[in-house]
């Protein structure tokens, strides 16, 4: 059975985001034997975790790639199943950030409206691992110019992880395509 790589998009994003498409294309071209997927995640964190648990199933030969809120979800799953996870400008304690974004949103790929409310904020707070059991399972790609999330929170929370911090950039992670081979290497796909 081939290894599986799952890309997890961020809040108000989708499987059709620039990073998701770049990642899919890279793996199809350079690692065609790898089973790659980028599911469209529901914005309800309980539903997102259930979808991911069903999507991954009992497999343990999985590597995760998560961007922003997808990085948080990747952390939750990686802590449960002890797998490697590459995180791009990950959300740390997203319940404190999303609290500023309560309201109604529209998902363009799923073509449905969704509400972000205090209930989801509480679920995110409960999901957050208090501390990492195996920080060496993580590769962090951080940019100090992230205008959405404070990269210093990730530096603190992911102590002991493999951290690649570059100056400048932004939340989308400028130059992401140039990091895809590093991500693949960390996922131990060979």
CSV table of C-alpha atoms in Angstrom, one decimal:
chain,number,residue,atom,x,y,z
A,1,UNK,CA,0.0,0.0,0.0
A,2,UNK,CA,1.3,3.4,-0.9
A,3,UNK,CA,1.7,6.2,1.5
A,4,UNK,CA,-1.1,8.8,1.7
A,5,UNK,CA,-0.5,12.5,1.9
A,6,UNK,CA,-3.5,14.7,2.9
A,7,UNK,CA,-3.5,18.5,2.4
A,8,UNK,CA,-5.7,20.4,4.8
A,9,UNK,CA,-6.7,23.9,3.7
A,10,UNK,CA,-7.3,26.9,6.0
A,11,UNK,CA,-10.4,28.8,7.2
A,12,UNK,CA,-12.5,30.2,4.3
A,13,UNK,CA,-10.4,28.3,1.8
A,14,UNK,CA,-10.8,25.1,-0.1
A,15,UNK,CA,-9.3,22.2,-2.1
A,16,UNK,CA,-9.1,24.6,-5.0
A,17,UNK,CA,-6.8,27.2,-3.3
A,18,UNK,CA,-3.5,28.1,-4.9
A,19,UNK,CA,-1.5,26.1,-2.3
A,20,UNK,CA,-3.8,23.0,-2.6
A,21,UNK,CA,-3.5,23.0,-6.4
A,22,UNK,CA,0.3,23.6,-6.3
A,23,UNK,CA,0.7,20.7,-3.8
A,24,UNK,CA,-1.6,18.4,-5.8
A,25,UNK,CA,0.2,19.1,-9.0
A,26,UNK,CA,3.7,18.7,-7.4
A,27,UNK,CA,2.8,15.3,-5.9
A,28,UNK,CA,1.1,14.1,-9.1
A,29,UNK,CA,4.2,15.0,-11.1
A,30,UNK,CA,7.0,13.9,-8.8
A,31,UNK,CA,5.4,11.3,-6.6
A,32,UNK,CA,2.7,9.6,-8.8
A,33,UNK,CA,2.6,6.5,-6.5
A,34,UNK,CA,1.7,8.6,-3.5
A,35,UNK,CA,-2.0,8.7,-2.7
A,36,UNK,CA,-2.7,12.4,-2.5
A,37,UNK,CA,-5.9,14.1,-1.4
A,38,UNK,CA,-7.1,17.5,-0.5
A,39,UNK,CA,-10.7,17.2,1.0
A,40,UNK,CA,-13.0,20.2,1.3
A,41,UNK,CA,-13.3,20.6,5.0
A,42,UNK,CA,-16.5,21.7,6.7
A,43,UNK,CA,-16.1,24.8,8.8
A,44,UNK,CA,-17.6,23.2,11.8
A,45,UNK,CA,-14.6,21.8,13.6
A,46,UNK,CA,-16.4,18.7,14.9
A,47,UNK,CA,-17.6,17.8,11.4
A,48,UNK,CA,-14.1,18.5,10.0
A,49,UNK,CA,-12.4,16.2,12.5
A,50,UNK,CA,-15.0,13.5,11.8
A,51,UNK,CA,-14.5,13.8,8.0
A,52,UNK,CA,-10.7,13.6,8.5
A,53,UNK,CA,-10.9,10.6,10.8
A,54,UNK,CA,-13.1,8.8,8.2
A,55,UNK,CA,-10.9,9.9,5.3
A,56,UNK,CA,-7.7,8.6,7.0
A,57,UNK,CA,-9.4,5.6,8.7
A,58,UNK,CA,-7.1,3.1,10.4
A,59,UNK,CA,-4.2,4.0,8.2
A,60,UNK,CA,-1.0,5.0,9.8
A,61,UNK,CA,1.1,5.5,6.7
A,62,UNK,CA,-0.1,9.0,6.4
A,63,UNK,CA,1.6,12.4,6.3
A,64,UNK,CA,-0.4,15.6,6.6
A,65,UNK,CA,0.2,19.1,5.2
A,66,UNK,CA,-1.9,21.8,6.8
A,67,UNK,CA,-2.1,25.5,6.2
A,68,UNK,CA,-3.4,28.0,8.8
A,69,UNK,CA,-6.5,26.4,10.4
A,70,UNK,CA,-5.7,23.3,8.5
A,71,UNK,CA,-2.3,23.3,10.3
A,72,UNK,CA,-4.2,23.2,13.6
A,73,UNK,CA,-6.4,20.3,12.4
A,74,UNK,CA,-3.3,18.5,11.1
A,75,UNK,CA,-1.8,18.9,14.6
A,76,UNK,CA,-4.9,17.4,16.2
A,77,UNK,CA,-4.8,14.4,13.9
A,78,UNK,CA,-1.0,13.9,14.1
A,79,UNK,CA,-1.2,13.9,17.9
A,80,UNK,CA,-3.9,11.2,17.7
A,81,UNK,CA,-2.2,8.8,15.2
A,82,UNK,CA,1.5,9.7,15.6
A,83,UNK,CA,2.2,10.8,12.0
A,84,UNK,CA,4.3,13.5,10.4
A,85,UNK,CA,2.8,16.9,9.6
A,86,UNK,CA,4.1,19.8,7.7
A,87,UNK,CA,2.4,23.1,8.8
A,88,UNK,CA,2.4,26.3,6.8
A,89,UNK,CA,1.8,29.4,9.0
A,90,UNK,CA,-0.4,27.2,11.3
A,91,UNK,CA,-3.1,28.6,13.6
A,92,UNK,CA,-2.2,28.2,17.2
A,93,UNK,CA,-5.1,28.5,19.7
A,94,UNK,CA,-7.5,29.3,16.8
A,95,UNK,CA,-10.3,29.8,19.2
A,96,UNK,CA,-8.7,33.1,20.2
A,97,UNK,CA,-8.4,34.2,16.5
A,98,UNK,CA,-11.7,33.0,15.2
A,99,UNK,CA,-13.5,34.7,18.0
A,100,UNK,CA,-12.9,37.9,16.0
A,101,UNK,CA,-14.6,36.4,12.9
A,102,UNK,CA,-18.0,35.2,14.2
A,103,UNK,CA,-20.7,35.5,11.6
A,104,UNK,CA,-22.1,34.0,8.4
A,105,UNK,CA,-19.8,32.9,5.5
A,106,UNK,CA,-20.3,31.3,2.1
A,107,UNK,CA,-18.1,28.3,1.0
A,108,UNK,CA,-17.6,28.7,-2.8
A,109,UNK,CA,-16.7,25.1,-3.5
A,110,UNK,CA,-19.2,23.4,-1.2
A,111,UNK,CA,-21.7,26.1,-2.3
A,112,UNK,CA,-23.3,26.5,1.1
A,113,UNK,CA,-23.6,29.1,3.8
A,114,UNK,CA,-22.1,28.4,7.2
A,115,UNK,CA,-22.1,30.2,10.5
A,116,UNK,CA,-19.1,30.6,12.8
A,117,UNK,CA,-20.4,30.9,16.4
A,118,UNK,CA,-19.3,30.6,19.9
A,119,UNK,CA,-20.1,26.8,19.9
A,120,UNK,CA,-17.3,26.2,17.3
A,121,UNK,CA,-14.9,28.4,19.3
A,122,UNK,CA,-15.4,26.2,22.3
A,123,UNK,CA,-14.9,23.0,20.3
A,124,UNK,CA,-11.6,24.4,18.9
A,125,UNK,CA,-10.4,25.2,22.5
A,126,UNK,CA,-11.2,21.7,23.6
A,127,UNK,CA,-9.5,20.1,20.5
A,128,UNK,CA,-6.2,22.0,21.1
A,129,UNK,CA,-3.5,19.6,22.5
A,130,UNK,CA,-2.1,21.2,25.7
A,131,UNK,CA,1.4,20.1,24.6
A,132,UNK,CA,2.9,18.1,21.8
A,133,UNK,CA,3.8,14.5,22.5
A,134,UNK,CA,6.3,14.3,19.6
A,135,UNK,CA,7.4,17.7,18.4
A,136,UNK,CA,9.9,16.0,16.0
A,137,UNK,CA,6.9,14.9,13.9
A,138,UNK,CA,6.4,18.5,12.8
A,139,UNK,CA,7.9,20.7,10.1
A,140,UNK,CA,6.9,24.3,10.4
A,141,UNK,CA,7.1,26.8,7.5
A,142,UNK,CA,6.7,30.2,9.0
A,143,UNK,CA,7.0,33.7,7.7
A,144,UNK,CA,7.4,36.6,10.0
A,145,UNK,CA,5.3,38.9,7.8
A,146,UNK,CA,2.2,36.8,8.4
A,147,UNK,CA,-0.5,39.5,8.7
A,148,UNK,CA,-3.2,37.1,10.1
A,149,UNK,CA,-1.4,35.0,12.7
A,150,UNK,CA,1.5,35.8,15.0
A,151,UNK,CA,4.3,33.5,14.0
A,152,UNK,CA,5.8,33.8,17.5
A,153,UNK,CA,2.9,31.8,19.0
A,154,UNK,CA,3.9,28.9,16.7
A,155,UNK,CA,7.6,29.2,17.6
A,156,UNK,CA,6.6,28.9,21.3
A,157,UNK,CA,4.0,26.1,20.9
A,158,UNK,CA,6.0,23.9,18.5
A,159,UNK,CA,9.3,24.0,20.5
A,160,UNK,CA,11.4,21.0,19.5
A,161,UNK,CA,9.9,20.8,16.0
A,162,UNK,CA,11.7,21.3,12.7
A,163,UNK,CA,11.2,25.0,12.1
A,164,UNK,CA,11.9,27.0,9.0
A,165,UNK,CA,11.3,30.7,9.7
A,166,UNK,CA,11.8,33.2,6.9
A,167,UNK,CA,11.7,36.9,7.2
A,168,UNK,CA,8.9,38.8,5.5
A,169,UNK,CA,6.3,37.0,3.4
A,170,UNK,CA,2.7,36.9,4.4
A,171,UNK,CA,0.0,34.5,5.6
A,172,UNK,CA,-0.3,32.8,2.2
A,173,UNK,CA,3.4,31.9,2.5
A,174,UNK,CA,5.3,33.6,-0.3
A,175,UNK,CA,7.4,31.2,-2.3
A,176,UNK,CA,5.5,28.1,-1.2
A,177,UNK,CA,6.2,26.2,-4.4
A,178,UNK,CA,9.9,26.3,-3.6
A,179,UNK,CA,9.2,24.5,-0.3
A,180,UNK,CA,7.4,21.5,-1.8
A,181,UNK,CA,10.4,19.3,-2.1
A,182,UNK,CA,11.4,20.0,1.5
A,183,UNK,CA,7.8,19.0,2.5
A,184,UNK,CA,8.0,15.8,0.5
A,185,UNK,CA,11.4,14.9,2.0
A,186,UNK,CA,10.0,15.5,5.5
A,187,UNK,CA,7.0,13.3,4.8
A,188,UNK,CA,9.5,10.4,4.1
A,189,UNK,CA,7.9,9.4,0.8
A,190,UNK,CA,10.9,7.5,-0.5
